[in-house]
Amino acid sequence: MCEALASIAFPAPCRICTRILDTGSPIPFCRACTEALTQTLPEPLCAQCGRPIVSAAAAEGLAAPQCHLCRSRVYDFDFARSFGAYTPRMSRAILLMKYGNVAPLGGWFARHLAGLVERQAQGFGADVVVPVPLDRGRLRERGYNQVELIAKPLARLLGIPFRSYLLVRTRPRPNQLRLTRRERWETVRGAYATHKMARVDKLRVLLVDDVFTTGATLDACSRALKGAGAARVVGLTVARALPRSSVQDAGLLDQDLGE
Ligand SMILES: [Zn+2]
Ligand SMILES: [Zn+2]
């Protein structure tokens, strides 16, 4: 009640662009930011990893076009898809979930991911939803795994069991903030394992993470799950890091944020 009155007296700013919110939205974003966040990735997408294929002409006429990485079989997971591009706005939204513990945001992203899954229900058929885990140290420090804020409501929406204990991170991520492409692959190689009490045999896993950067994390998790007998691993992330040029071409850049 107090909170409701306060929001009338002191309208809340959008947590992304600081514009004053004009609606009673359950998420703290203005309409312009919400619209930008819900823009889908430019098609065609690589059939395996879900990366927008830069040269659309090369993909023309192919039922299942693949990017150069997937053609050289880099990834272990069966396929992956993402909700939107990792733009400056999206990065702020994800940071809010990571450090601001804005739980309704997890539910909001989950609804959008559930929509994506339902549009391709056959391909996404899964027995369990598993979030990419944090290592123990980081979990203690932050108090929660932000990926669970998305994966748990997603599992509920899809009517699939949520199994956060199946996968564990056995080696911590280095503290260094920015990692090169090569370092990203090196720090996650062998860094995940299935829990010793977990039964993964023949399971079809829907693996959830917040951002697909190089795909190294989903790849490492998939190797751990399939090594333990999983039948299939499909990756699903909220955001997808894209080369700046393709973000620009698709008009996804947040011009008005000055970035
Ligand atoms: Zn805004
Ligand atoms: Zn690909």
Short mmCIF file of C-alpha atoms and ligand atoms in Angstrom, two decimals:
data_model
loop_
_atom_site.label_atom_id
_atom_site.label_comp_id
_atom_site.label_asym_id
_atom_site.label_seq_id
_atom_site.Cartn_x
_atom_site.Cartn_y
_atom_site.Cartn_z
CA MET A 1 0.00 0.00 0.00
CA CYS A 2 2.74 2.43 1.01
CA GLU A 3 4.67 1.46 -2.05
CA ALA A 4 1.64 2.04 -4.31
CA LEU A 5 1.11 5.52 -2.83
CA ALA A 6 4.78 6.37 -3.15
CA SER A 7 4.76 5.46 -6.84
CA ILE A 8 1.96 7.96 -7.44
CA ALA A 9 3.69 10.70 -5.53
CA PHE A 10 7.17 9.96 -6.89
CA PRO A 11 6.86 8.27 -10.29
CA ALA A 12 9.61 5.70 -10.76
CA PRO A 13 12.22 6.14 -13.48
CA CYS A 14 12.87 3.48 -16.12
CA ARG A 15 15.78 1.44 -14.77
CA ILE A 16 17.42 1.49 -18.19
CA CYS A 17 17.06 5.02 -19.60
CA THR A 18 15.74 6.87 -16.47
CA ARG A 19 12.68 8.19 -18.35
CA ILE A 20 9.71 8.44 -15.95
CA LEU A 21 7.46 5.37 -16.20
CA ASP A 22 3.94 6.08 -17.38
CA THR A 23 2.39 2.66 -16.93
CA GLY A 24 1.78 0.26 -14.10
CA SER A 25 4.11 -2.27 -15.74
CA PRO A 26 5.35 -5.13 -13.56
CA ILE A 27 8.85 -4.52 -14.91
CA PRO A 28 10.70 -1.26 -14.32
CA PHE A 29 11.17 -0.33 -18.00
CA CYS A 30 9.52 2.33 -20.16
CA ARG A 31 7.69 1.48 -23.36
CA ALA A 32 10.59 2.42 -25.66
CA CYS A 33 13.03 0.23 -23.73
CA THR A 34 10.54 -2.66 -23.60
CA GLU A 35 10.04 -2.45 -27.36
CA ALA A 36 13.80 -2.44 -27.97
CA LEU A 37 14.29 -5.43 -25.63
CA THR A 38 11.63 -7.50 -27.38
CA GLN A 39 13.07 -7.14 -30.89
CA THR A 40 13.90 -10.57 -32.22
CA LEU A 41 17.18 -11.51 -33.88
CA PRO A 42 17.55 -10.80 -37.61
CA GLU A 43 16.93 -13.93 -39.69
CA PRO A 44 18.11 -16.21 -41.21
CA LEU A 45 19.64 -17.93 -38.19
CA CYS A 46 22.21 -20.71 -38.14
CA ALA A 47 20.14 -23.87 -37.69
CA GLN A 48 22.47 -25.16 -34.97
CA CYS A 49 23.77 -22.28 -32.86
CA GLY A 50 21.10 -19.69 -33.70
CA ARG A 51 23.58 -17.01 -34.79
CA PRO A 52 22.17 -14.61 -37.40
CA ILE A 53 23.85 -15.48 -40.69
CA VAL A 54 25.49 -12.34 -42.01
CA SER A 55 25.36 -13.27 -45.67
CA ALA A 56 21.67 -14.00 -46.17
CA ALA A 57 22.40 -14.87 -49.81
CA ALA A 58 24.60 -17.76 -48.71
CA ALA A 59 21.73 -19.18 -46.68
CA GLU A 60 19.17 -18.77 -49.45
CA GLY A 61 17.51 -21.97 -50.57
CA LEU A 62 18.98 -24.00 -47.68
CA ALA A 63 16.48 -25.67 -45.34
CA ALA A 64 18.98 -25.64 -42.44
CA PRO A 65 21.73 -23.08 -43.08
CA GLN A 66 24.76 -23.24 -40.77
CA CYS A 67 27.35 -20.67 -39.77
CA HIS A 68 31.06 -21.33 -40.36
CA LEU A 69 31.59 -22.47 -36.73
CA CYS A 70 28.82 -25.04 -36.90
CA ARG A 71 29.96 -26.27 -40.28
CA SER A 72 33.27 -27.12 -38.61
CA ARG A 73 31.35 -28.76 -35.71
CA VAL A 74 32.61 -26.53 -32.92
CA TYR A 75 29.63 -27.01 -30.58
CA ASP A 76 28.58 -30.09 -28.70
CA PHE A 77 24.96 -29.00 -27.99
CA ASP A 78 22.29 -30.06 -30.49
CA PHE A 79 21.15 -26.51 -31.09
CA ALA A 80 20.72 -23.18 -29.34
CA ARG A 81 18.41 -20.19 -29.60
CA SER A 82 18.29 -16.77 -27.96
CA PHE A 83 15.50 -14.32 -27.33
CA GLY A 84 17.22 -11.08 -28.37
CA ALA A 85 20.47 -9.35 -29.20
CA TYR A 86 22.91 -8.38 -26.44
CA THR A 87 22.53 -4.63 -26.93
CA PRO A 88 23.47 -2.00 -24.30
CA ARG A 89 19.83 -1.99 -23.14
CA MET A 90 19.78 -5.77 -22.84
CA SER A 91 23.05 -5.73 -20.97
CA ARG A 92 21.54 -3.30 -18.42
CA ALA A 93 18.43 -5.45 -18.05
CA ILE A 94 20.58 -8.51 -17.37
CA LEU A 95 22.80 -6.61 -14.92
CA LEU A 96 19.66 -5.61 -13.00
CA MET A 97 18.79 -9.25 -12.65
CA LYS A 98 22.35 -10.19 -11.73
CA TYR A 99 23.00 -7.57 -9.08
CA GLY A 100 19.68 -5.84 -8.46
CA ASN A 101 17.77 -9.07 -7.78
CA VAL A 102 14.77 -7.71 -9.71
CA ALA A 103 12.92 -11.03 -9.59
CA PRO A 104 9.86 -10.02 -11.72
CA LEU A 105 12.33 -9.54 -14.56
CA GLY A 106 13.14 -13.26 -14.47
CA GLY A 107 9.46 -14.07 -14.95
CA TRP A 108 9.18 -11.56 -17.77
CA PHE A 109 12.15 -13.03 -19.64
CA ALA A 110 10.79 -16.54 -18.94
CA ARG A 111 7.47 -15.67 -20.62
CA HIS A 112 9.30 -14.48 -23.74
CA LEU A 113 11.52 -17.58 -23.80
CA ALA A 114 8.46 -19.82 -23.33
CA GLY A 115 6.91 -18.13 -26.39
CA LEU A 116 10.03 -18.90 -28.40
CA VAL A 117 9.95 -22.56 -27.28
CA GLU A 118 6.24 -22.93 -28.03
CA ARG A 119 6.67 -21.62 -31.56
CA GLN A 120 9.08 -24.52 -32.24
CA ALA A 121 7.66 -26.99 -29.76
CA GLN A 122 8.87 -30.13 -31.55
CA GLY A 123 12.51 -29.12 -31.73
CA PHE A 124 12.58 -28.03 -28.09
CA GLY A 125 11.06 -31.22 -26.65
CA ALA A 126 12.80 -31.71 -23.26
CA ASP A 127 12.47 -33.75 -20.07
CA VAL A 128 14.13 -31.28 -17.70
CA VAL A 129 15.10 -27.59 -17.51
CA VAL A 130 18.63 -27.03 -16.16
CA PRO A 131 20.16 -23.60 -15.45
CA VAL A 132 23.87 -23.01 -16.09
CA PRO A 133 25.24 -23.10 -12.51
CA LEU A 134 27.50 -20.63 -10.70
CA ASP A 135 30.48 -21.88 -8.74
CA ARG A 136 30.00 -22.12 -4.96
CA GLY A 137 32.07 -19.03 -4.16
CA ARG A 138 30.13 -16.79 -6.49
CA LEU A 139 26.81 -18.23 -5.36
CA ARG A 140 27.70 -17.45 -1.73
CA GLU A 141 28.81 -13.95 -2.67
CA ARG A 142 25.68 -13.10 -4.70
CA GLY A 143 23.20 -15.18 -2.71
CA TYR A 144 21.37 -16.46 -5.78
CA ASN A 145 21.96 -17.65 -9.33
CA GLN A 146 20.33 -15.09 -11.62
CA VAL A 147 19.82 -17.74 -14.30
CA GLU A 148 17.51 -19.60 -11.91
CA LEU A 149 15.31 -16.49 -11.77
CA ILE A 150 14.58 -17.17 -15.45
CA ALA A 151 14.87 -20.96 -15.68
CA LYS A 152 12.52 -21.74 -12.78
CA PRO A 153 9.48 -19.80 -14.04
CA LEU A 154 10.29 -21.02 -17.56
CA ALA A 155 10.11 -24.65 -16.41
CA ARG A 156 6.78 -23.93 -14.73
CA LEU A 157 5.38 -22.29 -17.89
CA LEU A 158 6.50 -25.23 -20.03
CA GLY A 159 5.32 -27.83 -17.51
CA ILE A 160 8.78 -29.45 -17.40
CA PRO A 161 10.61 -30.32 -14.14
CA PHE A 162 13.27 -27.81 -13.01
CA ARG A 163 16.53 -29.58 -12.04
CA SER A 164 19.13 -27.11 -10.85
CA TYR A 165 21.17 -29.74 -9.00
CA LEU A 166 22.01 -31.86 -12.05
CA LEU A 167 24.91 -29.68 -13.09
CA VAL A 168 27.67 -28.10 -10.96
CA ARG A 169 30.49 -25.73 -11.73
CA THR A 170 33.63 -27.35 -10.37
CA ARG A 171 36.15 -24.66 -11.31
CA PRO A 172 35.50 -20.97 -10.60
CA ARG A 173 35.49 -18.28 -13.23
CA PRO A 174 38.57 -16.03 -12.97
CA ASN A 175 37.88 -12.65 -11.39
CA GLN A 176 39.06 -10.77 -14.43
CA LEU A 177 36.08 -8.88 -15.85
CA ARG A 178 36.77 -9.09 -19.56
CA LEU A 179 37.94 -12.26 -21.21
CA THR A 180 39.14 -12.74 -24.76
CA ARG A 181 37.46 -15.26 -26.99
CA ARG A 182 40.22 -17.78 -26.39
CA GLU A 183 40.18 -17.22 -22.59
CA ARG A 184 36.41 -17.77 -22.54
CA TRP A 185 36.89 -21.19 -24.09
CA GLU A 186 39.85 -22.04 -21.84
CA THR A 187 38.22 -21.04 -18.54
CA VAL A 188 35.13 -23.17 -19.08
CA ARG A 189 36.72 -26.24 -20.60
CA GLY A 190 36.04 -29.04 -18.10
CA ALA A 191 34.68 -26.53 -15.58
CA TYR A 192 31.26 -28.23 -15.31
CA ALA A 193 30.26 -31.70 -14.17
CA THR A 194 27.06 -33.53 -13.38
CA HIS A 195 26.31 -34.00 -9.68
CA LYS A 196 27.48 -37.40 -8.47
CA MET A 197 23.97 -38.28 -7.27
CA ALA A 198 22.29 -37.04 -10.47
CA ARG A 199 20.74 -39.37 -13.00
CA VAL A 200 21.12 -37.85 -16.42
CA ASP A 201 21.03 -40.98 -18.55
CA LYS A 202 18.90 -40.60 -21.72
CA LEU A 203 17.52 -37.23 -20.55
CA ARG A 204 16.69 -34.48 -23.03
CA VAL A 205 17.93 -31.29 -21.40
CA LEU A 206 16.83 -27.71 -21.97
CA LEU A 207 19.88 -25.78 -20.76
CA VAL A 208 19.24 -22.13 -19.83
CA ASP A 209 21.72 -19.24 -19.54
CA ASP A 210 21.48 -15.45 -19.63
CA VAL A 211 23.94 -14.57 -22.41
CA PHE A 212 25.39 -16.54 -25.33
CA THR A 213 28.76 -14.87 -25.93
CA THR A 214 31.06 -17.39 -27.62
CA GLY A 215 28.92 -20.44 -26.87
CA ALA A 216 31.79 -21.89 -24.82
CA THR A 217 29.70 -22.19 -21.64
CA LEU A 218 26.79 -24.01 -23.28
CA ASP A 219 29.32 -26.22 -25.05
CA ALA A 220 31.13 -27.12 -21.80
CA CYS A 221 27.84 -27.84 -19.99
CA SER A 222 26.64 -29.94 -22.89
CA ARG A 223 29.84 -32.01 -22.85
CA ALA A 224 29.38 -32.70 -19.12
CA LEU A 225 25.72 -33.67 -19.57
CA LYS A 226 26.27 -35.86 -22.61
CA GLY A 227 29.35 -37.41 -20.99
CA ALA A 228 26.96 -38.54 -18.24
CA GLY A 229 24.56 -39.99 -20.81
CA ALA A 230 22.16 -37.16 -21.69
CA ALA A 231 20.40 -37.89 -24.98
CA ARG A 232 20.10 -34.30 -26.12
CA VAL A 233 21.06 -30.81 -25.01
CA VAL A 234 19.34 -27.72 -26.35
CA GLY A 235 20.60 -24.30 -25.23
CA LEU A 236 18.34 -21.33 -24.60
CA THR A 237 19.58 -17.88 -23.62
CA VAL A 238 17.97 -14.51 -23.10
CA ALA A 239 20.58 -12.62 -25.09
CA ARG A 240 22.98 -13.25 -27.88
CA ALA A 241 26.23 -11.31 -28.33
CA LEU A 242 26.58 -10.26 -31.97
CA PRO A 243 29.35 -8.50 -33.81
CA ARG A 244 28.73 -4.75 -33.64
CA SER A 245 28.36 -4.50 -37.42
CA SER A 246 25.49 -6.97 -37.60
CA VAL A 247 23.73 -5.26 -34.68
CA GLN A 248 24.03 -1.99 -36.57
CA ASP A 249 22.79 -3.50 -39.84
CA ALA A 250 19.73 -4.90 -38.14
CA GLY A 251 18.96 -1.51 -36.56
CA LEU A 252 19.21 -3.00 -33.05
CA LEU A 253 21.67 -0.46 -31.69
CA ASP A 254 20.41 1.72 -28.86
CA GLN A 255 21.09 5.07 -30.47
CA ASP A 256 19.29 7.13 -27.87
CA LEU A 257 21.35 5.64 -25.06
CA GLY A 258 24.41 7.19 -26.66
CA GLU A 259 26.19 3.87 -27.07
ZN ZN B 1 13.51 3.33 -20.75
ZN ZN B 2 26.15 -21.82 -35.96
#
